[in-house]
Coordinates of N, CA, C and O in Angstrom, one line a residue:
M1 N 78.5 116.9 119.4 CA 78.2 115.6 120.0 C 78.4 115.7 121.5 O 79.5 116.2 122.0
S2 N 77.5 115.2 122.3 CA 77.6 115.3 123.7 C 78.4 114.1 124.3 O 78.6 113.1 123.6
F3 N 78.9 114.3 125.5 CA 79.6 113.2 126.1 C 78.8 112.0 126.3 O 79.3 110.9 126.1
R4 N 77.5 112.1 126.5 CA 76.6 111.0 126.6 C 76.6 110.1 125.4 O 76.6 108.9 125.4
S5 N 76.7 110.7 124.2 CA 76.6 110.0 123.0 C 78.0 109.3 122.7 O 78.0 108.4 121.9
L6 N 79.0 109.7 123.4 CA 80.3 109.0 123.2 C 80.5 107.7 123.9 O 81.3 106.9 123.5
S7 N 79.7 107.5 124.9 CA 79.9 106.2 125.7 C 78.6 105.8 126.4 O 77.8 106.7 126.6
R8 N 78.6 104.6 126.6 CA 77.5 104.0 127.4 C 78.1 103.4 128.7 O 78.9 102.4 128.6
P9 N 77.9 104.0 129.8 CA 78.6 103.5 131.0 C 78.2 102.1 131.4 O 77.1 101.7 131.2
N10 N 79.2 101.4 131.9 CA 79.0 100.1 132.4 C 78.4 100.2 133.8 O 78.8 101.0 134.6
A11 N 77.3 99.4 134.0 CA 76.6 99.6 135.3 C 77.4 99.3 136.5 O 77.3 99.9 137.5
R12 N 78.3 98.3 136.4 CA 79.1 97.9 137.6 C 80.3 98.9 137.8 O 80.5 99.3 138.9
S13 N 81.0 99.3 136.8 CA 82.2 100.1 137.0 C 81.9 101.6 136.6 O 82.7 102.4 136.9
G14 N 80.8 101.8 135.9 CA 80.6 103.2 135.4 C 81.4 103.6 134.2 O 81.5 104.7 133.8
M15 N 82.1 102.6 133.6 CA 83.0 102.9 132.5 C 82.3 102.7 131.2 O 81.6 101.8 130.9
G16 N 82.5 103.8 130.3 CA 81.9 103.7 129.0 C 82.9 103.3 127.9 O 84.1 103.1 128.3
V17 N 82.5 103.3 126.7 CA 83.4 103.0 125.6 C 83.3 104.1 124.6 O 82.3 104.4 124.0
A18 N 84.5 104.7 124.3 CA 84.5 105.8 123.3 C 84.1 105.3 122.0 O 84.5 104.2 121.6
D19 N 83.4 106.1 121.2 CA 83.1 105.8 119.8 C 84.3 105.5 119.0 O 84.4 104.6 118.2
E20 N 85.4 106.2 119.3 CA 86.7 106.0 118.6 C 87.2 104.6 118.8 O 87.7 104.0 117.9
S21 N 87.0 104.1 120.0 CA 87.4 102.7 120.3 C 86.7 101.7 119.4 O 87.3 100.8 118.8
K22 N 85.4 101.8 119.3 CA 84.6 100.9 118.4 C 85.0 101.1 117.0 O 85.1 100.1 116.2
T23 N 85.1 102.3 116.5 CA 85.5 102.6 115.1 C 86.8 102.0 114.8 O 87.0 101.4 113.7
T24 N 87.8 102.2 115.6 CA 89.1 101.7 115.4 C 89.1 100.2 115.3 O 89.8 99.6 114.5
F25 N 88.4 99.5 116.2 CA 88.3 98.1 116.1 C 87.7 97.6 114.8 O 88.1 96.7 114.2
H26 N 86.6 98.3 114.4 CA 86.0 98.0 113.1 C 87.0 98.2 111.9 O 86.9 97.4 110.9
E27 N 87.8 99.2 112.0 CA 88.8 99.4 111.0 C 89.8 98.2 110.9 O 90.2 97.7 109.9
L28 N 90.2 97.7 112.1 CA 91.0 96.5 112.2 C 90.3 95.3 111.6 O 90.9 94.5 110.8
Q29 N 89.1 95.1 112.0 CA 88.3 93.9 111.6 C 87.9 93.9 110.2 O 88.1 92.9 109.5
R30 N 87.4 95.0 109.6 CA 86.8 95.0 108.3 C 87.8 95.5 107.2 O 87.8 95.0 106.1
K31 N 88.5 96.6 107.6 CA 89.3 97.2 106.5 C 90.8 96.8 106.6 O 91.6 97.1 105.7
K32 N 91.1 96.1 107.7 CA 92.5 95.6 107.9 C 93.5 96.8 107.9 O 94.7 96.6 107.4
T33 N 93.1 97.9 108.4 CA 94.0 99.1 108.4 C 94.9 99.1 109.6 O 95.9 99.9 109.7
H34 N 94.7 98.2 110.6 CA 95.6 98.0 111.8 C 95.9 96.6 112.0 O 95.0 95.7 111.8
R35 N 97.1 96.3 112.5 CA 97.4 94.9 112.9 C 96.9 94.7 114.3 O 96.5 93.6 114.7
Y36 N 97.0 95.8 115.1 CA 96.6 95.7 116.5 C 96.1 97.0 117.0 O 96.4 98.1 116.4
V37 N 95.3 97.0 118.1 CA 94.9 98.2 118.8 C 95.1 98.0 120.3 O 94.6 96.9 120.8
V38 N 95.7 98.9 121.0 CA 95.8 98.9 122.4 C 94.9 99.9 123.0 O 94.9 101.1 122.6
F39 N 94.1 99.5 124.0 CA 93.1 100.4 124.6 C 93.5 100.6 126.1 O 94.0 99.7 126.7
K40 N 93.2 101.8 126.6 CA 93.4 102.0 128.0 C 92.1 102.7 128.6 O 91.3 103.2 127.8
I41 N 92.0 102.6 129.9 CA 90.9 103.3 130.6 C 91.4 104.7 130.9 O 92.4 104.9 131.6
D42 N 90.6 105.6 130.4 CA 90.9 107.1 130.7 C 89.9 107.4 131.8 O 88.7 107.6 131.6
E43 N 90.5 107.5 133.1 CA 89.6 107.7 134.2 C 89.0 109.1 134.2 O 88.0 109.3 134.8
S44 N 89.7 110.1 133.6 CA 89.2 111.5 133.6 C 88.0 111.6 132.7 O 87.1 112.4 132.9
K45 N 87.9 110.7 131.7 CA 86.7 110.7 130.8 C 85.8 109.6 131.1 O 84.7 109.5 130.6
N46 N 86.2 108.7 132.0 CA 85.4 107.6 132.5 C 85.0 106.6 131.3 O 83.9 106.2 131.2
E47 N 86.0 106.4 130.4 CA 85.7 105.5 129.3 C 87.0 104.8 128.8 O 88.1 105.3 129.1
V48 N 86.8 103.8 128.0 CA 87.9 103.1 127.3 C 88.2 103.8 126.0 O 87.3 104.0 125.2
V49 N 89.5 104.2 125.9 CA 90.0 104.9 124.7 C 91.1 104.2 124.0 O 91.8 103.3 124.6
V50 N 91.4 104.6 122.7 CA 92.5 104.0 122.0 C 93.8 104.6 122.5 O 93.9 105.9 122.5
E51 N 94.7 103.8 122.8 CA 96.1 104.3 123.2 C 97.0 104.3 122.0 O 97.8 105.2 121.8
K52 N 97.0 103.1 121.3 CA 98.0 103.0 120.2 C 97.4 102.0 119.2 O 96.7 101.1 119.5
T53 N 97.8 102.2 117.9 CA 97.4 101.3 116.8 C 98.7 100.9 116.2 O 99.7 101.7 116.1
G54 N 98.7 99.7 115.6 CA 99.9 99.2 114.9 C 99.5 99.0 113.4 O 98.4 98.5 113.1
N55 N 100.3 99.5 112.5 CA 100.0 99.3 111.1 C 100.0 97.9 110.7 O 100.6 97.1 111.4
P56 N 99.5 97.5 109.5 CA 99.4 96.1 109.1 C 100.7 95.4 109.0 O 100.8 94.2 109.1
A57 N 101.8 96.2 108.7 CA 103.1 95.6 108.5 C 103.8 95.3 109.9 O 104.8 94.6 109.9
E58 N 103.3 95.7 111.0 CA 103.9 95.5 112.3 C 103.8 94.1 112.7 O 102.9 93.4 112.4
S59 N 104.8 93.6 113.5 CA 104.9 92.2 113.9 C 104.2 92.0 115.3 O 103.9 93.0 116.0
Y60 N 104.2 90.7 115.6 CA 103.6 90.4 116.9 C 104.6 90.9 118.0 O 104.1 91.4 119.1
D61 N 105.9 90.9 117.8 CA 106.8 91.5 118.7 C 106.6 93.0 118.9 O 106.7 93.5 120.1
D62 N 106.2 93.7 117.9 CA 105.9 95.1 118.0 C 104.6 95.3 118.9 O 104.6 96.2 119.7
F63 N 103.7 94.4 118.7 CA 102.5 94.4 119.5 C 102.8 94.2 121.0 O 102.4 95.0 121.9
L64 N 103.6 93.2 121.3 CA 104.0 92.9 122.7 C 104.7 94.1 123.3 O 104.6 94.4 124.5
A65 N 105.6 94.7 122.5 CA 106.4 95.9 123.0 C 105.5 97.0 123.4 O 105.8 97.9 124.2
S66 N 104.3 97.1 122.8 CA 103.3 98.2 123.1 C 102.6 98.0 124.4 O 101.9 98.9 124.8
L67 N 102.6 96.8 125.0 CA 102.0 96.5 126.2 C 102.9 97.0 127.4 O 104.0 96.6 127.4
P68 N 102.4 97.8 128.3 CA 103.3 98.3 129.4 C 103.7 97.1 130.4 O 102.9 96.2 130.6
D69 N 104.8 97.3 130.9 CA 105.3 96.3 131.9 C 104.6 96.3 133.2 O 104.5 95.2 133.9
N70 N 104.1 97.4 133.6 CA 103.5 97.5 134.9 C 102.2 98.2 135.0 O 101.8 98.9 136.0
D71 N 101.4 98.1 133.9 CA 100.0 98.7 133.9 C 99.1 97.8 133.1 O 99.6 97.1 132.2
C72 N 97.8 97.8 133.4 CA 96.9 97.0 132.7 C 96.4 97.7 131.3 O 96.5 98.9 131.2
R73 N 96.0 96.9 130.4 CA 95.5 97.3 129.1 C 94.6 96.3 128.6 O 94.6 95.1 128.9
Y74 N 93.8 96.7 127.6 CA 93.0 95.8 126.7 C 93.7 95.9 125.4 O 94.2 97.0 125.0
A75 N 93.6 94.9 124.6 CA 94.2 95.0 123.2 C 93.5 94.0 122.3 O 92.9 93.0 122.8
V76 N 93.5 94.2 121.0 CA 93.0 93.3 120.0 C 94.2 93.1 119.0 O 94.9 94.1 118.7
Y77 N 94.3 91.9 118.5 CA 95.4 91.6 117.6 C 94.8 90.8 116.5 O 94.1 89.8 116.7
D78 N 95.0 91.2 115.2 CA 94.6 90.4 114.0 C 95.7 89.5 113.6 O 96.7 89.8 113.1
F79 N 95.5 88.2 114.0 CA 96.5 87.1 113.8 C 96.2 86.4 112.4 O 95.2 85.8 112.2
D80 N 97.2 86.5 111.5 CA 97.2 85.8 110.3 C 98.0 84.6 110.4 O 99.0 84.6 111.0
F81 N 97.4 83.5 109.8 CA 98.1 82.2 109.9 C 97.7 81.3 108.7 O 96.7 81.6 108.0
V82 N 98.4 80.3 108.5 CA 98.1 79.3 107.4 C 97.7 78.0 108.1 O 98.5 77.5 109.0
T83 N 96.6 77.4 107.7 CA 96.1 76.2 108.3 C 96.9 75.0 107.8 O 97.7 75.1 106.8
S84 N 96.7 73.9 108.4 CA 97.3 72.6 107.9 C 96.9 72.3 106.5 O 97.6 71.5 105.8
E85 N 95.7 72.8 106.0 CA 95.3 72.6 104.7 C 95.8 73.6 103.7 O 95.4 73.8 102.6
N86 N 96.8 74.4 104.2 CA 97.4 75.5 103.4 C 96.5 76.6 103.0 O 96.6 77.2 102.0
C87 N 95.5 76.9 103.9 CA 94.6 78.1 103.7 C 95.0 79.3 104.6 O 95.3 79.1 105.7
Q88 N 95.0 80.4 104.0 CA 95.3 81.7 104.7 C 94.1 82.0 105.5 O 93.0 82.2 105.0
K89 N 94.3 82.2 106.8 CA 93.2 82.6 107.7 C 93.6 83.8 108.6 O 94.8 84.1 108.7
S90 N 92.6 84.4 109.2 CA 92.8 85.5 110.1 C 91.8 85.3 111.3 O 90.6 85.1 111.1
K91 N 92.3 85.5 112.5 CA 91.5 85.4 113.7 C 91.8 86.6 114.6 O 93.0 87.0 114.7
I92 N 90.8 87.2 115.2 CA 91.0 88.3 116.1 C 91.0 87.9 117.5 O 90.1 87.2 118.0
F93 N 92.1 88.2 118.2 CA 92.3 87.9 119.6 C 92.1 89.2 120.5 O 92.5 90.2 120.1
F94 N 91.4 89.0 121.6 CA 91.2 90.0 122.6 C 92.1 89.7 123.7 O 92.1 88.6 124.2
F95 N 92.8 90.7 124.2 CA 93.8 90.5 125.3 C 93.3 91.4 126.5 O 93.0 92.5 126.3
A96 N 93.3 90.7 127.7 CA 93.1 91.5 128.9 C 94.5 91.3 129.6 O 94.8 90.3 130.2
W97 N 95.3 92.4 129.5 CA 96.6 92.4 130.0 C 96.7 93.0 131.4 O 96.3 94.2 131.6
S98 N 97.1 92.2 132.3 CA 97.1 92.6 133.7 C 98.3 92.1 134.4 O 98.3 91.1 135.1
P99 N 99.5 92.7 134.1 CA 100.7 92.2 134.7 C 100.8 92.2 136.2 O 100.1 93.0 136.9
T100 N 101.5 91.2 136.7 CA 101.5 91.0 138.2 C 102.1 92.3 138.9 O 101.8 92.5 140.0
T101 N 102.9 93.1 138.2 CA 103.5 94.3 138.8 C 102.5 95.5 138.8 O 102.9 96.5 139.3
S102 N 101.4 95.4 138.1 CA 100.5 96.5 138.1 C 99.8 96.7 139.5 O 99.7 95.8 140.3
H103 N 99.3 97.9 139.7 CA 98.6 98.3 140.9 C 97.3 97.5 141.1 O 96.6 97.3 140.1
I104 N 97.0 97.2 142.3 CA 95.7 96.5 142.6 C 94.5 97.3 142.1 O 93.6 96.7 141.5
R105 N 94.5 98.6 142.3 CA 93.4 99.4 141.8 C 93.2 99.3 140.3 O 92.1 99.1 139.8
A106 N 94.3 99.3 139.5 CA 94.2 99.1 138.1 C 93.6 97.8 137.7 O 92.8 97.6 136.8
K107 N 94.1 96.7 138.4 CA 93.6 95.4 138.1 C 92.1 95.3 138.4 O 91.4 94.7 137.5
V108 N 91.7 95.9 139.5 CA 90.2 95.8 139.8 C 89.4 96.6 138.7 O 88.4 96.1 138.2
L109 N 89.9 97.8 138.4 CA 89.2 98.6 137.4 C 89.1 97.9 136.0 O 88.0 97.8 135.4
Y110 N 90.2 97.3 135.5 CA 90.2 96.7 134.3 C 89.4 95.4 134.3 O 88.7 95.1 133.4
S111 N 89.4 94.7 135.4 CA 88.7 93.4 135.6 C 87.2 93.7 135.5 O 86.4 93.0 134.9
T112 N 86.7 94.7 136.3 CA 85.3 95.0 136.3 C 84.7 95.6 135.1 O 83.5 95.6 134.9
S113 N 85.6 96.2 134.2 CA 85.1 96.8 133.0 C 85.3 96.0 131.8 O 84.7 96.3 130.7
K114 N 86.0 94.8 131.9 CA 86.3 94.0 130.7 C 85.1 93.5 130.0 O 85.0 93.6 128.8
D115 N 84.2 92.9 130.7 CA 83.1 92.2 130.0 C 82.2 93.2 129.2 O 81.9 92.9 128.0
Q116 N 81.9 94.3 129.7 CA 81.2 95.3 129.0 C 81.9 95.8 127.8 O 81.4 95.9 126.7
F117 N 83.2 96.1 127.9 CA 84.0 96.5 126.8 C 84.1 95.4 125.7 O 83.9 95.7 124.5
R118 N 84.3 94.2 126.1 CA 84.4 93.1 125.2 C 83.1 92.9 124.4 O 83.1 92.6 123.2
R119 N 82.0 93.1 125.0 CA 80.7 93.0 124.3 C 80.5 94.0 123.3 O 79.7 93.8 122.3
E120 N 81.2 95.1 123.4 CA 81.1 96.2 122.4 C 81.9 95.9 121.1 O 81.7 96.5 120.1
L121 N 82.8 94.9 121.2 CA 83.6 94.5 120.1 C 83.1 93.2 119.5 O 83.6 92.2 119.8
H122 N 82.3 93.4 118.5 CA 81.7 92.2 117.8 C 82.6 91.6 116.8 O 83.2 92.3 116.0
G123 N 82.8 90.3 116.9 CA 83.7 89.6 116.0 C 85.0 89.1 116.6 O 85.9 88.7 115.8
I124 N 85.1 89.1 117.9 CA 86.3 88.6 118.5 C 86.2 87.1 118.5 O 85.2 86.5 118.8
H125 N 87.3 86.4 118.1 CA 87.3 85.0 118.0 C 87.8 84.3 119.3 O 87.3 83.3 119.7
Y126 N 88.9 84.9 119.9 CA 89.4 84.3 121.1 C 89.8 85.4 122.1 O 90.1 86.5 121.7
E127 N 89.8 85.0 123.4 CA 90.2 85.9 124.5 C 91.3 85.3 125.3 O 91.3 84.1 125.6
I128 N 92.3 86.1 125.6 CA 93.5 85.7 126.4 C 93.6 86.7 127.5 O 93.7 87.9 127.3
Q129 N 93.6 86.1 128.7 CA 93.8 86.9 129.9 C 95.3 86.6 130.4 O 95.6 85.4 130.6
A130 N 96.1 87.6 130.5 CA 97.5 87.4 130.7 C 98.1 88.3 131.8 O 97.7 89.4 131.9
T131 N 99.0 87.7 132.6 CA 99.6 88.5 133.7 C 101.1 88.5 133.5 O 101.8 89.3 134.2
D132 N 101.7 87.8 132.5 CA 103.1 87.9 132.2 C 103.3 87.5 130.7 O 102.5 86.8 130.1
P133 N 104.5 87.8 130.2 CA 104.8 87.6 128.8 C 104.6 86.1 128.3 O 104.3 85.9 127.1
T134 N 104.9 85.2 129.2 CA 104.8 83.8 128.7 C 103.4 83.4 128.4 O 103.1 82.5 127.6
E135 N 102.4 84.1 128.9 CA 101.0 83.8 128.6 C 100.5 84.4 127.3 O 99.4 84.1 126.8
V136 N 101.3 85.2 126.7 CA 101.0 85.8 125.4 C 102.0 85.5 124.3 O 102.1 86.2 123.3
D137 N 102.7 84.4 124.5 CA 103.7 84.0 123.5 C 103.0 83.7 122.2 O 101.8 83.2 122.2
L138 N 103.7 83.9 121.1 CA 103.1 83.7 119.8 C 102.6 82.2 119.6 O 101.5 82.0 119.0
E139 N 103.2 81.3 120.3 CA 102.8 79.9 120.2 C 101.4 79.7 120.8 O 100.6 78.8 120.4
V140 N 101.1 80.5 121.8 CA 99.7 80.4 122.4 C 98.7 80.8 121.4 O 97.6 80.1 121.3
L141 N 98.9 81.8 120.6 CA 98.0 82.2 119.5 C 97.9 81.1 118.5 O 96.7 80.7 118.1
R142 N 99.0 80.5 118.1 CA 99.0 79.4 117.1 C 98.1 78.3 117.6 O 97.3 77.7 116.8
E143 N 98.3 77.9 118.8 CA 97.6 76.7 119.4 C 96.1 77.0 119.4 O 95.3 76.2 119.1
R144 N 95.7 78.2 119.8 CA 94.3 78.6 120.0 C 93.6 78.7 118.6 O 92.5 78.3 118.4
A145 N 94.4 79.2 117.6 CA 93.8 79.5 116.3 C 93.6 78.2 115.5 O 92.7 78.1 114.6
N146 N 94.4 77.2 115.7 CA 94.3 76.0 114.9 C 93.3 75.0 115.5 O 93.0 74.8 116.6

């Protein structure tokens, strides 16, 4: 498999998306084999790659602990909840994590690559752009999902 078949570069940032990133997202979405997936930009490969996955038993706190304190990341989280009608539901959240302590260069790189990457992940229900932990509190997901 050639490098070209692994990614399609984003016209603005030149960033592609690794096939593994799309496959891992589909495993979360369809097979429920992951609770979350954290993605990072690999500048040496010029593409978005999987950094970490969380198994279905992992908690939201485990997910938050996987986000770096001082660097940007993308992530998806499969949020299970019960509606007011007592129905079990699941919604997939996309996170653009850009902490205030991260380098300006990283913020620009992740910002300019986000839309292209997000378009590759079909089936996202909600998007959250966050710069500090208060913006990704579990209550934020509950409010958005209901």
